[in-house]
């Protein structure tokens, strides 16, 4: 599926801004290169051109949050605006250029109406996925390591980045600190739950940590009926992954969710 995004790009004397409908799974680096190409084929009389090497630009959201070139279009924070500033010798130059770009959109009559028209579209109010360093944390118990390895293989085959960690039993320990760091880096928590762990209090701590960080959580059940979960966990989008086919289906669904499928995961 696609998402509308407003891209403003500056490269020395060249400046380009406009609204584009692009696949939500597109990486920002690809988008910036494509927009620069669109600018260059217009063959301006003064001969200005933009660099199509996206690695030469620093990328920012509307509120000047830095965006990695590896982020997906679906992850751009609302209102769905990308500011791409050509990087100079001083790293702060790009930030200053991005600020100037934003002011131009707010004040320049040539862009103001087009930009504010974009802000009135549903695409500008898209509920963006949290911008994180990786897609998923797969949390599990030691008894389920074999199945978890299969799940991780399916997730990576679906082009998702993930790390699998055994959930720590102690609340305060180096392992618990590492687990929390990985959750903070991830956009979504997949909580693999088998018979040995379904009654463990750590599951509630895990869900609470995800809630505090505003991370989505998907309980993935192995040999556990959904009715065996506590109310807190059963209120999430529970999936049963007892078979290889179910694990493949979960990976496919998560891949769709992570590139911004409207409405999130199906019931």
XYZ file of N, CA and C in Angstrom:
801
model
N 0.826 -1.184 0.000
C 0.000 0.000 0.000
C 0.870 1.247 0.000
N 0.240 2.389 -0.232
C 0.994 3.630 -0.373
C 0.576 4.654 0.682
N 1.446 5.592 0.876
C 1.187 6.698 1.794
C 1.626 7.992 1.131
N 0.857 9.053 1.301
C 1.259 10.368 0.820
C 2.265 10.973 1.788
N 3.281 11.608 1.239
C 4.285 12.270 2.066
C 4.690 13.557 1.371
N 4.981 14.573 2.151
C 5.451 15.846 1.606
C 6.949 15.905 1.812
N 7.692 16.021 0.705
C 9.153 16.011 0.756
C 9.676 17.383 0.364
N 10.504 17.975 1.214
C 11.209 19.218 0.894
C 12.694 18.903 0.903
N 13.374 19.281 -0.172
C 14.761 18.861 -0.358
C 15.598 20.055 -0.779
N 16.773 20.212 -0.174
C 17.658 21.330 -0.477
C 19.052 20.802 -0.787
N 19.633 21.303 -1.866
C 20.976 20.906 -2.259
C 21.658 22.127 -2.866
N 22.259 22.955 -2.017
C 22.875 24.189 -2.511
C 21.816 25.089 -3.134
N 21.989 25.486 -4.395
C 21.021 26.375 -5.023
C 19.724 25.669 -5.415
N 19.737 24.339 -5.480
C 18.542 23.600 -5.895
C 17.620 23.373 -4.709
N 16.333 23.531 -4.957
C 15.346 23.301 -3.900
C 14.095 22.717 -4.530
N 13.554 21.726 -3.889
C 12.399 21.020 -4.446
C 11.452 20.666 -3.308
N 10.174 20.773 -3.551
C 9.175 20.377 -2.552
C 7.933 19.913 -3.275
N 7.272 18.932 -2.719
C 6.043 18.442 -3.324
C 5.487 17.257 -2.580
N 4.295 16.859 -2.985
C 3.589 15.751 -2.359
C 3.708 14.525 -3.253
N 4.033 13.374 -2.646
C 4.248 12.155 -3.407
C 3.519 11.000 -2.735
N 2.985 10.100 -3.544
C 2.385 8.863 -3.044
C 3.370 7.736 -3.297
N 3.913 7.162 -2.237
C 4.953 6.147 -2.352
C 4.595 4.931 -1.491
N 5.145 3.743 -1.818
C 4.884 2.549 -0.993
C 5.349 2.768 0.443
N 4.532 2.347 1.390
C 4.859 2.566 2.793
C 6.111 1.804 3.228
N 6.475 0.752 2.490
C 7.673 0.002 2.842
C 8.942 0.576 2.256
N 8.844 1.637 1.449
C 10.032 2.228 0.839
C 10.935 2.838 1.900
N 12.249 2.622 1.760
C 13.211 3.238 2.663
C 13.395 4.703 2.286
N 13.651 5.534 3.278
C 13.770 6.969 3.021
C 14.923 7.276 2.073
N 15.979 6.497 2.136
C 17.115 6.722 1.238
C 16.669 6.585 -0.225
N 15.827 5.577 -0.507
C 15.318 5.384 -1.860
C 14.416 6.542 -2.267
N 13.589 7.012 -1.335
C 12.660 8.099 -1.641
C 13.401 9.382 -2.003
N 14.417 9.722 -1.237
C 15.155 10.965 -1.488
C 15.826 10.912 -2.856
N 16.416 9.784 -3.204
C 17.027 9.644 -4.518
C 16.013 9.779 -5.635
N 14.816 9.197 -5.437
C 13.774 9.264 -6.458
C 13.276 10.693 -6.645
N 13.102 11.437 -5.540
C 12.642 12.821 -5.634
C 13.675 13.695 -6.330
N 14.953 13.477 -6.029
C 16.008 14.241 -6.698
C 16.006 13.965 -8.201
N 15.766 12.715 -8.579
C 15.687 12.377 -10.003
C 14.539 13.113 -10.682
N 13.399 13.198 -9.996
C 12.254 13.914 -10.558
C 12.589 15.384 -10.777
N 13.344 15.959 -9.853
C 13.757 17.355 -9.994
C 14.679 17.516 -11.205
N 15.618 16.622 -11.356
C 16.637 16.765 -12.394
C 16.080 16.620 -13.809
N 15.048 15.795 -13.987
C 14.531 15.594 -15.341
C 13.719 16.787 -15.832
N 13.491 17.773 -14.944
C 12.740 18.952 -15.373
C 13.600 19.902 -16.218
N 14.913 19.729 -16.220
C 15.819 20.469 -17.101
C 15.615 21.978 -16.984
N 15.897 22.514 -15.812
C 15.728 23.946 -15.569
C 16.699 24.768 -16.407
N 16.243 25.953 -16.799
C 17.030 26.824 -17.679
C 18.361 27.214 -17.044
N 18.371 27.368 -15.719
C 19.625 27.785 -15.071
C 20.577 26.613 -14.833
N 20.155 25.411 -15.228
C 21.042 24.256 -15.134
C 21.187 23.663 -13.748
N 20.387 24.120 -12.770
C 20.510 23.574 -11.417
C 20.101 22.110 -11.391
N 20.837 21.351 -10.606
C 20.540 19.928 -10.444
C 20.736 19.558 -8.981
N 20.118 18.441 -8.585
C 20.237 17.968 -7.216
C 21.009 16.656 -7.212
N 21.771 16.431 -6.177
C 22.464 15.164 -6.028
C 21.448 14.049 -5.816
N 21.624 12.956 -6.517
C 20.734 11.804 -6.334
C 21.308 10.787 -5.355
N 22.465 11.099 -4.773
C 23.075 10.220 -3.766
C 22.450 10.552 -2.409
N 21.505 9.734 -1.992
C 20.779 10.030 -0.759
C 21.673 10.041 0.466
N 22.816 9.369 0.390
C 23.729 9.352 1.526
C 24.394 10.707 1.762
N 24.249 11.639 0.822
C 24.806 12.975 0.994
C 23.849 13.915 1.729
N 22.659 13.421 2.071
C 21.653 14.251 2.734
C 21.453 13.800 4.181
N 21.116 14.746 5.040
C 20.591 14.421 6.362
C 19.081 14.595 6.308
N 18.372 13.672 6.929
C 16.916 13.652 6.842
C 16.306 14.008 8.187
N 15.228 14.779 8.136
C 14.565 15.255 9.345
C 13.057 15.156 9.182
N 12.368 14.921 10.302
C 10.909 15.019 10.328
C 10.522 16.493 10.457
N 9.240 16.777 10.404
C 8.759 18.159 10.466
C 9.235 18.874 11.723
N 9.325 18.148 12.841
C 9.754 18.752 14.099
C 11.261 18.604 14.301
N 11.987 18.389 13.186
C 13.451 18.352 13.153
C 14.046 17.169 13.908
N 13.274 16.100 14.036
C 13.821 14.836 14.536
C 14.611 14.188 13.405
N 15.841 13.777 13.682
C 16.640 13.125 12.644
C 16.031 11.772 12.282
N 16.037 11.471 10.988
C 15.477 10.223 10.495
C 16.587 9.430 9.806
N 16.785 8.165 10.144
C 17.786 7.365 9.447
C 17.313 7.019 8.037
N 18.247 6.948 7.111
C 17.885 6.613 5.742
C 17.300 5.231 5.599
N 17.538 4.362 6.593
C 17.011 2.999 6.546
C 15.582 2.904 7.050
N 15.028 3.991 7.609
C 13.650 3.958 8.102
C 12.686 3.797 6.936
N 11.546 3.186 7.205
C 10.513 3.042 6.183
C 9.648 4.296 6.131
N 9.031 4.504 4.991
C 8.152 5.653 4.834
C 7.022 5.631 5.864
N 6.535 4.429 6.199
C 5.457 4.319 7.173
C 5.855 4.809 8.558
N 7.160 4.901 8.818
C 7.628 5.285 10.149
C 7.793 6.787 10.324
N 7.628 7.565 9.265
C 7.820 9.008 9.380
C 6.756 9.587 10.314
N 7.166 10.279 11.360
C 6.186 10.827 12.303
C 5.239 11.817 11.627
N 4.049 11.930 12.184
C 3.088 12.905 11.670
C 3.665 14.311 11.736
N 3.354 15.184 10.785
C 2.330 15.039 9.737
C 2.807 14.390 8.453
N 3.869 13.607 8.461
C 4.304 12.936 7.248
C 5.122 13.828 6.342
N 6.011 14.623 6.924
C 6.855 15.541 6.166
C 8.314 15.118 6.330
N 9.049 15.075 5.216
C 10.478 14.771 5.242
C 11.240 15.993 4.747
N 12.195 16.445 5.537
C 13.084 17.534 5.152
C 14.453 16.922 4.872
N 14.931 17.045 3.645
C 16.222 16.473 3.254
C 17.182 17.612 2.948
N 18.236 17.732 3.736
C 19.198 18.823 3.579
C 20.563 18.256 3.219
N 21.159 18.792 2.159
C 22.473 18.324 1.736
C 23.499 18.616 2.828
N 24.303 17.622 3.121
C 25.237 17.707 4.229
C 26.478 18.514 3.835
N 26.843 19.486 4.660
C 28.047 20.277 4.425
C 29.208 19.767 5.251
N 30.251 20.575 5.342
C 31.432 20.187 6.106
C 31.127 20.092 7.593
N 30.270 20.982 8.077
C 29.870 20.998 9.482
C 28.553 20.243 9.629
N 28.492 19.212 10.496
C 27.251 18.468 10.664
C 26.059 19.343 11.030
N 26.314 20.486 11.675
C 25.204 21.366 12.056
C 24.635 22.120 10.861
N 25.389 22.173 9.739
C 24.892 22.876 8.567
C 23.594 22.270 8.062
N 23.506 20.940 8.068
C 22.307 20.272 7.566
C 21.107 20.601 8.445
N 21.314 20.627 9.756
C 20.206 20.966 10.655
C 19.717 22.383 10.389
N 20.651 23.319 10.201
C 20.270 24.707 9.914
C 19.529 24.799 8.581
N 19.978 24.018 7.589
C 19.295 24.012 6.297
C 17.891 23.440 6.421
N 17.745 22.394 7.242
C 16.424 21.809 7.452
C 15.490 22.810 8.122
N 16.027 23.570 9.074
C 15.217 24.598 9.731
C 14.773 25.654 8.717
N 15.686 26.045 7.832
C 15.349 27.025 6.803
C 14.298 26.474 5.834
N 14.418 25.185 5.504
C 13.419 24.557 4.651
C 12.037 24.616 5.291
N 11.993 24.316 6.573
C 10.704 24.340 7.269
C 10.115 25.740 7.271
N 10.946 26.735 7.513
C 10.457 28.120 7.496
C 9.955 28.512 6.111
N 10.635 28.006 5.069
C 10.192 28.306 3.709
C 8.802 27.744 3.452
N 8.560 26.509 3.923
C 7.246 25.908 3.736
C 6.167 26.688 4.483
N 6.530 27.236 5.625
C 5.564 27.972 6.427
C 5.288 29.361 5.871
N 6.265 29.956 5.172
C 6.160 31.369 4.815
C 6.171 31.649 3.316
N 6.804 30.786 2.532
C 6.971 31.054 1.113
C 5.644 30.844 0.389
N 5.167 31.872 -0.293
C 3.870 31.808 -0.967
C 3.834 30.722 -2.037
N 4.991 30.392 -2.636
C 5.014 29.396 -3.701
C 4.755 27.980 -3.185
N 5.018 27.736 -1.894
C 4.801 26.407 -1.323
C 3.705 26.391 -0.267
N 3.383 27.525 0.288
C 2.512 27.550 1.467
C 1.177 26.864 1.214
N 0.501 27.194 0.113
C -0.816 26.637 -0.119
C -0.752 25.129 -0.368
N 0.249 24.712 -1.162
C 0.388 23.278 -1.436
C 0.683 22.501 -0.155
N 1.500 23.079 0.708
C 1.833 22.398 1.949
C 0.619 22.304 2.866
N -0.111 23.396 3.005
C -1.272 23.368 3.898
C -2.401 22.523 3.329
N -2.471 22.422 2.002
C -3.430 21.484 1.409
C -3.078 20.054 1.792
N -1.767 19.754 1.822
C -1.324 18.425 2.229
C -1.695 18.149 3.687
N -1.540 19.142 4.541
C -1.850 18.944 5.961
C -3.312 18.605 6.189
N -4.174 18.956 5.235
C -5.603 18.670 5.367
C -5.958 17.260 4.916
N -4.997 16.481 4.403
C -5.291 15.142 3.911
C -5.169 14.113 5.038
N -5.891 12.992 4.909
C -5.749 11.929 5.923
C -4.325 11.425 6.044
N -3.552 11.433 4.954
C -2.177 10.920 4.999
C -1.325 11.690 5.994
N -1.595 12.985 6.167
C -0.811 13.802 7.087
C -1.115 13.460 8.540
N -2.204 12.735 8.763
C -2.571 12.357 10.139
C -2.350 10.864 10.380
N -1.548 10.242 9.528
C -1.273 8.811 9.632
C -0.640 8.484 10.981
N -1.157 7.461 11.683
C -0.542 7.080 12.965
C 0.742 6.295 12.727
N 1.874 6.990 12.719
C 3.153 6.373 12.348
C 3.581 5.323 13.361
N 4.223 4.267 12.857
C 4.867 3.278 13.711
C 6.035 3.963 14.426
N 6.310 3.622 15.693
C 7.449 4.255 16.363
C 8.733 4.093 15.566
N 9.508 5.135 15.508
C 10.765 5.099 14.776
C 11.828 4.480 15.680
N 12.206 3.242 15.384
C 13.111 2.500 16.247
C 14.265 1.942 15.432
N 15.253 1.388 16.141
C 16.447 0.863 15.488
C 16.227 -0.516 14.889
N 15.230 -1.258 15.384
C 14.912 -2.555 14.809
C 13.407 -2.777 14.905
N 12.909 -3.762 14.159
C 11.472 -3.973 14.093
C 10.918 -4.669 15.335
N 11.525 -5.788 15.717
C 10.889 -6.650 16.712
C 11.869 -7.152 17.773
N 11.345 -7.294 18.992
C 11.992 -8.086 20.033
C 11.134 -9.324 20.238
N 11.741 -10.492 20.110
C 11.042 -11.758 20.347
C 11.468 -12.257 21.723
N 10.563 -12.202 22.678
C 10.852 -12.593 24.053
C 10.302 -14.000 24.297
N 11.069 -14.839 25.005
C 10.660 -16.235 25.126
C 11.305 -16.865 26.351
N 10.879 -18.085 26.666
C 11.489 -18.891 27.717
C 12.455 -19.899 27.087
N 13.384 -20.410 27.890
C 14.396 -21.337 27.378
C 13.763 -22.590 26.775
N 12.628 -23.037 27.322
C 11.980 -24.257 26.832
C 11.507 -24.125 25.385
N 11.340 -22.902 24.897
C 10.762 -22.695 23.570
C 11.787 -22.243 22.527
N 13.068 -22.421 22.831
C 14.119 -21.900 21.946
C 14.043 -22.481 20.536
N 13.713 -23.786 20.414
C 13.660 -24.412 19.101
C 12.620 -23.772 18.201
N 11.423 -23.568 18.738
C 10.348 -22.948 17.953
C 10.674 -21.487 17.674
N 11.265 -20.805 18.657
C 11.615 -19.396 18.482
C 12.615 -19.229 17.342
N 13.557 -20.146 17.207
C 14.524 -20.075 16.113
C 13.810 -20.126 14.766
N 12.777 -20.962 14.664
C 12.000 -21.040 13.422
C 11.244 -19.736 13.177
N 10.679 -19.162 14.237
C 9.945 -17.903 14.107
C 10.881 -16.795 13.638
N 12.075 -16.733 14.229
C 13.044 -15.702 13.842
C 13.448 -15.870 12.378
N 13.644 -17.121 11.933
C 13.983 -17.357 10.526
C 12.876 -16.833 9.615
N 11.627 -17.064 9.987
C 10.501 -16.597 9.168
C 10.428 -15.068 9.163
N 10.673 -14.458 10.309
C 10.633 -13.001 10.390
C 11.715 -12.373 9.510
N 12.905 -12.924 9.574
C 14.008 -12.379 8.766
C 13.774 -12.636 7.281
N 13.143 -13.773 6.953
C 12.806 -14.041 5.555
C 11.785 -13.034 5.030
N 11.005 -12.448 5.942
C 10.027 -11.426 5.574
C 10.625 -10.022 5.631
N 11.976 -9.949 5.693
C 12.727 -8.680 5.688
C 12.504 -7.851 6.947
N 12.207 -8.510 8.061
C 12.079 -7.817 9.335
C 13.377 -7.961 10.128
N 13.749 -6.910 10.839
C 14.918 -6.983 11.714
C 14.441 -7.317 13.120
N 15.104 -8.268 13.760
C 14.629 -8.693 15.077
C 15.769 -9.289 15.878
N 15.533 -9.370 17.189
C 16.450 -10.062 18.081
C 15.595 -10.903 19.025
N 16.056 -12.116 19.339
C 15.355 -13.008 20.260
C 16.116 -13.074 21.567
N 15.415 -12.847 22.674
C 16.040 -12.890 23.993
C 15.189 -13.710 24.947
N 15.868 -14.495 25.785
C 15.154 -15.193 26.850
C 14.698 -14.169 27.872
N 13.424 -14.269 28.248
C 12.921 -13.283 29.214
C 13.545 -13.516 30.579
N 14.074 -12.476 31.204
C 14.777 -12.631 32.483
C 13.798 -12.889 33.624
N 14.195 -13.774 34.522
C 13.332 -14.051 35.666
C 13.401 -12.964 36.716
N 14.590 -12.429 36.945
C 14.756 -11.391 37.969
C 14.475 -10.021 37.369
N 13.840 -9.185 38.167
C 13.493 -7.837 37.692
C 14.725 -6.945 37.597
N 15.675 -7.135 38.506
C 16.902 -6.335 38.501
C 18.091 -7.260 38.302
N 18.681 -7.204 37.121
C 19.837 -8.021 36.773
C 20.395 -7.489 35.465
N 21.644 -7.808 35.147
C 22.178 -7.389 33.850
C 21.343 -7.894 32.680
N 20.814 -9.130 32.806
C 19.979 -9.671 31.729
C 18.696 -8.866 31.570
N 18.100 -8.462 32.691
C 16.873 -7.663 32.636
C 17.149 -6.294 32.028
N 18.287 -5.708 32.376
C 18.650 -4.407 31.796
C 18.827 -4.528 30.283
N 19.487 -5.606 29.845
C 19.682 -5.818 28.414
C 18.368 -6.032 27.690
N 17.460 -6.783 28.324
C 16.141 -7.026 27.728
C 15.392 -5.711 27.547
N 15.411 -4.853 28.549
C 14.711 -3.565 28.454
C 15.333 -2.668 27.379
N 16.659 -2.715 27.250
C 17.308 -1.917 26.207
C 16.855 -2.366 24.825
N 16.753 -3.686 24.638
C 16.331 -4.187 23.332
C 14.868 -3.838 23.059
N 14.037 -3.848 24.077
C 12.642 -3.449 23.888
C 12.560 -1.986 23.482
N 13.378 -1.138 24.113
C 13.371 0.284 23.778
C 13.816 0.515 22.338
N 14.667 -0.367 21.803
C 15.151 -0.231 20.427
C 14.153 -0.764 19.411
N 13.144 -1.503 19.867
C 12.240 -2.224 18.967
C 10.891 -1.527 18.855
N 10.251 -1.703 17.714
C 8.934 -1.098 17.502
C 7.818 -1.979 18.039
N 8.071 -3.287 18.182
C 7.000 -4.203 18.562
C 7.593 -5.363 19.343
N 6.835 -5.866 20.304
C 7.241 -7.001 21.127
C 6.422 -8.226 20.751
N 7.104 -9.287 20.350
C 6.460 -10.587 20.152
C 6.775 -11.429 21.384
N 5.757 -11.743 22.154
C 5.931 -12.487 23.402
C 5.544 -13.941 23.155
N 6.562 -14.807 23.006
C 6.310 -16.230 22.762
C 6.022 -16.895 24.104
N 4.876 -17.554 24.204
C 4.419 -18.114 25.488
C 4.094 -19.593 25.312
N 4.807 -20.441 26.057
C 4.557 -21.873 26.056
C 3.999 -22.324 27.393
N 3.697 -23.608 27.551
C 3.108 -24.121 28.799
C 3.961 -23.831 30.031
N 5.287 -23.837 29.878
C 6.156 -23.637 31.048
C 6.123 -22.205 31.550
N 5.702 -21.267 30.714
C 5.778 -19.869 31.127
C 4.472 -19.139 31.233
N 3.350 -19.819 30.928
C 2.086 -19.104 30.827
C 1.645 -18.482 32.159
N 2.069 -19.051 33.272
C 1.652 -18.530 34.580
C 2.724 -17.689 35.267
N 3.791 -17.378 34.587
C 4.881 -16.640 35.218
C 4.538 -15.153 35.370
N 4.812 -14.570 36.549
C 4.560 -13.136 36.742
C 5.349 -12.247 35.775
N 6.495 -12.766 35.265
C 7.314 -11.959 34.380
C 6.549 -11.558 33.117
N 5.549 -12.334 32.723
C 4.755 -11.975 31.546
C 4.036 -10.649 31.757
N 3.565 -10.409 32.970
C 2.884 -9.148 33.275
C 3.879 -7.994 33.298
N 5.072 -8.232 33.840
C 6.098 -7.181 33.821
C 6.481 -6.842 32.382
N 6.568 -7.862 31.553
C 6.917 -7.681 30.153
C 5.858 -6.835 29.440
N 4.591 -7.163 29.655
C 3.511 -6.391 29.034
C 3.495 -4.960 29.559
N 3.789 -4.801 30.846
C 3.820 -3.455 31.423
C 4.924 -2.607 30.841
N 6.083 -3.226 30.593
C 7.192 -2.491 29.988
C 6.836 -2.043 28.579
N 6.178 -2.914 27.820
C 5.759 -2.549 26.462
C 4.743 -1.419 26.504
N 3.810 -1.502 27.442
C 2.792 -0.454 27.568
C 3.445 0.883 27.923
N 4.404 0.879 28.841
C 5.057 2.117 29.262
C 5.803 2.776 28.104
N 6.367 1.970 27.205
C 7.101 2.503 26.061
C 6.218 2.692 24.833
N 4.930 2.421 24.981
C 3.966 2.543 23.874
C 4.338 1.634 22.712
N 4.789 0.441 23.044
C 5.111 -0.547 22.034
C 3.949 -1.523 21.894
N 3.635 -1.872 20.661
C 2.634 -2.907 20.432
C 3.182 -4.245 20.919
N 2.277 -5.138 21.356
C 2.690 -6.449 21.837
C 1.806 -7.511 21.202
N 2.428 -8.595 20.739
C 1.702 -9.708 20.136
C 2.075 -10.983 20.883
N 1.173 -11.530 21.724
C 1.441 -12.823 22.339
C 1.356 -13.929 21.281
N 2.406 -14.749 21.165
C 2.446 -15.866 20.219
C 2.459 -17.160 21.029
N 1.394 -17.952 20.937
C 1.186 -19.089 21.827
C 1.657 -20.401 21.211
N 2.382 -21.187 22.015
C 2.855 -22.512 21.612
C 2.284 -23.523 22.594
N 1.322 -24.298 22.144
C 0.725 -25.311 23.016
C -0.061 -24.736 24.169
N -0.514 -23.513 24.037
C -1.285 -22.844 25.086
C -2.587 -22.320 24.474
N -3.754 -22.690 25.013
C -5.005 -22.143 24.493
C -5.146 -20.673 24.883
N -5.708 -19.839 24.025
C -5.856 -18.413 24.364
C -6.560 -18.176 25.688
N -7.480 -19.063 26.055
C -8.212 -18.890 27.298
C -7.364 -19.053 28.535
N -6.155 -19.611 28.390
C -5.270 -19.797 29.544
C -4.542 -18.515 29.922
N -4.588 -17.506 29.060
C -3.905 -16.249 29.356
C -4.696 -15.418 30.352
N -3.995 -14.599 31.098
C -4.677 -13.641 31.972
C -5.403 -12.615 31.118
N -6.328 -11.879 31.730
C -7.104 -10.889 30.978
C -6.192 -9.842 30.351
N -5.153 -9.449 31.081
C -4.247 -8.424 30.577
C -3.642 -8.834 29.241
N -3.158 -10.086 29.146
C -2.507 -10.537 27.920
C -3.515 -10.923 26.845
N -4.651 -11.476 27.245
C -5.632 -11.901 26.244
C -6.283 -10.722 25.548
N -6.126 -9.515 26.096
C -6.714 -8.331 25.461
C -5.891 -7.867 24.261
N -4.665 -8.417 24.094
C -3.842 -8.076 22.938
C -4.193 -8.980 21.752
N -3.532 -8.749 20.624
C -3.814 -9.510 19.406
C -3.062 -10.832 19.465
N -3.698 -11.817 20.096
C -3.070 -13.115 20.349
C -3.003 -13.927 19.057
N -1.868 -14.617 18.858
C -1.707 -15.520 17.729
C -1.223 -16.879 18.233
N -1.751 -17.965 17.635
C -1.309 -19.320 17.940
C -0.322 -19.748 16.866
N 0.868 -20.196 17.275
C 1.943 -20.520 16.319
C 2.427 -21.952 16.527
N 1.489 -22.893 16.653
C 1.853 -24.288 16.885
C 2.421 -24.969 15.649
N 2.121 -24.472 14.460
C 2.545 -25.140 13.227
C 3.484 -24.235 12.423
N 4.306 -24.822 11.553
C 5.162 -24.005 10.681
C 4.358 -23.032 9.829
N 3.183 -23.478 9.378
C 2.335 -22.600 8.561
C 1.872 -21.391 9.358
N 1.563 -21.605 10.637
C 1.114 -20.487 11.478
C 2.252 -19.506 11.725
N 3.477 -20.012 11.837
C 4.625 -19.128 12.048
C 4.907 -18.300 10.794
N 4.766 -18.919 9.634
C 4.927 -18.182 8.380
C 3.861 -17.100 8.261
N 2.617 -17.447 8.626
C 1.514 -16.480 8.548
C 1.758 -15.315 9.499
N 2.280 -15.602 10.696
C 2.569 -14.531 11.653
C 3.619 -13.580 11.092
N 4.688 -14.131 10.520
C 5.737 -13.284 9.951
C 5.202 -12.414 8.831
N 4.349 -12.988 7.992
C 3.775 -12.220 6.890
C 2.893 -11.090 7.409
N 2.114 -11.380 8.427
C 1.220 -10.366 8.989
C 2.012 -9.257 9.675
N 3.053 -9.631 10.396
C 3.884 -8.619 11.057
C 4.610 -7.753 10.034
N 5.062 -8.355 8.932
C 5.720 -7.576 7.885
C 4.764 -6.544 7.312
N 3.515 -6.924 7.103
C 2.514 -5.984 6.584
C 2.261 -4.876 7.595
N 2.160 -5.245 8.867
C 1.923 -4.252 9.909
C 3.066 -3.244 9.991
N 4.301 -3.728 9.870
C 5.451 -2.857 10.056
C 5.676 -1.900 8.899
N 5.046 -2.142 7.767
C 5.155 -1.152 6.687
C 3.917 -0.275 6.614
N 3.103 -0.281 7.677
C 2.033 0.702 7.787
C 0.694 0.279 7.234
N 0.348 -1.011 7.341
C -0.962 -1.448 6.863
C -2.053 -0.740 7.651
N -3.029 -0.185 6.949
C -4.104 0.572 7.602
C -4.837 -0.300 8.599
N -5.035 0.217 9.783
C -5.785 -0.509 10.795
C -4.960 -1.507 11.589
N -3.667 -1.661 11.258
C -2.839 -2.582 12.007
C -3.161 -4.037 11.708
N -3.025 -4.914 12.682
C -3.225 -6.340 12.474
C -4.706 -6.680 12.469
N -5.041 -7.689 11.672
C -6.435 -8.114 11.592
C -6.835 -8.854 12.852
N -8.139 -8.847 13.160
C -8.620 -9.567 14.331
C -8.614 -11.066 14.067
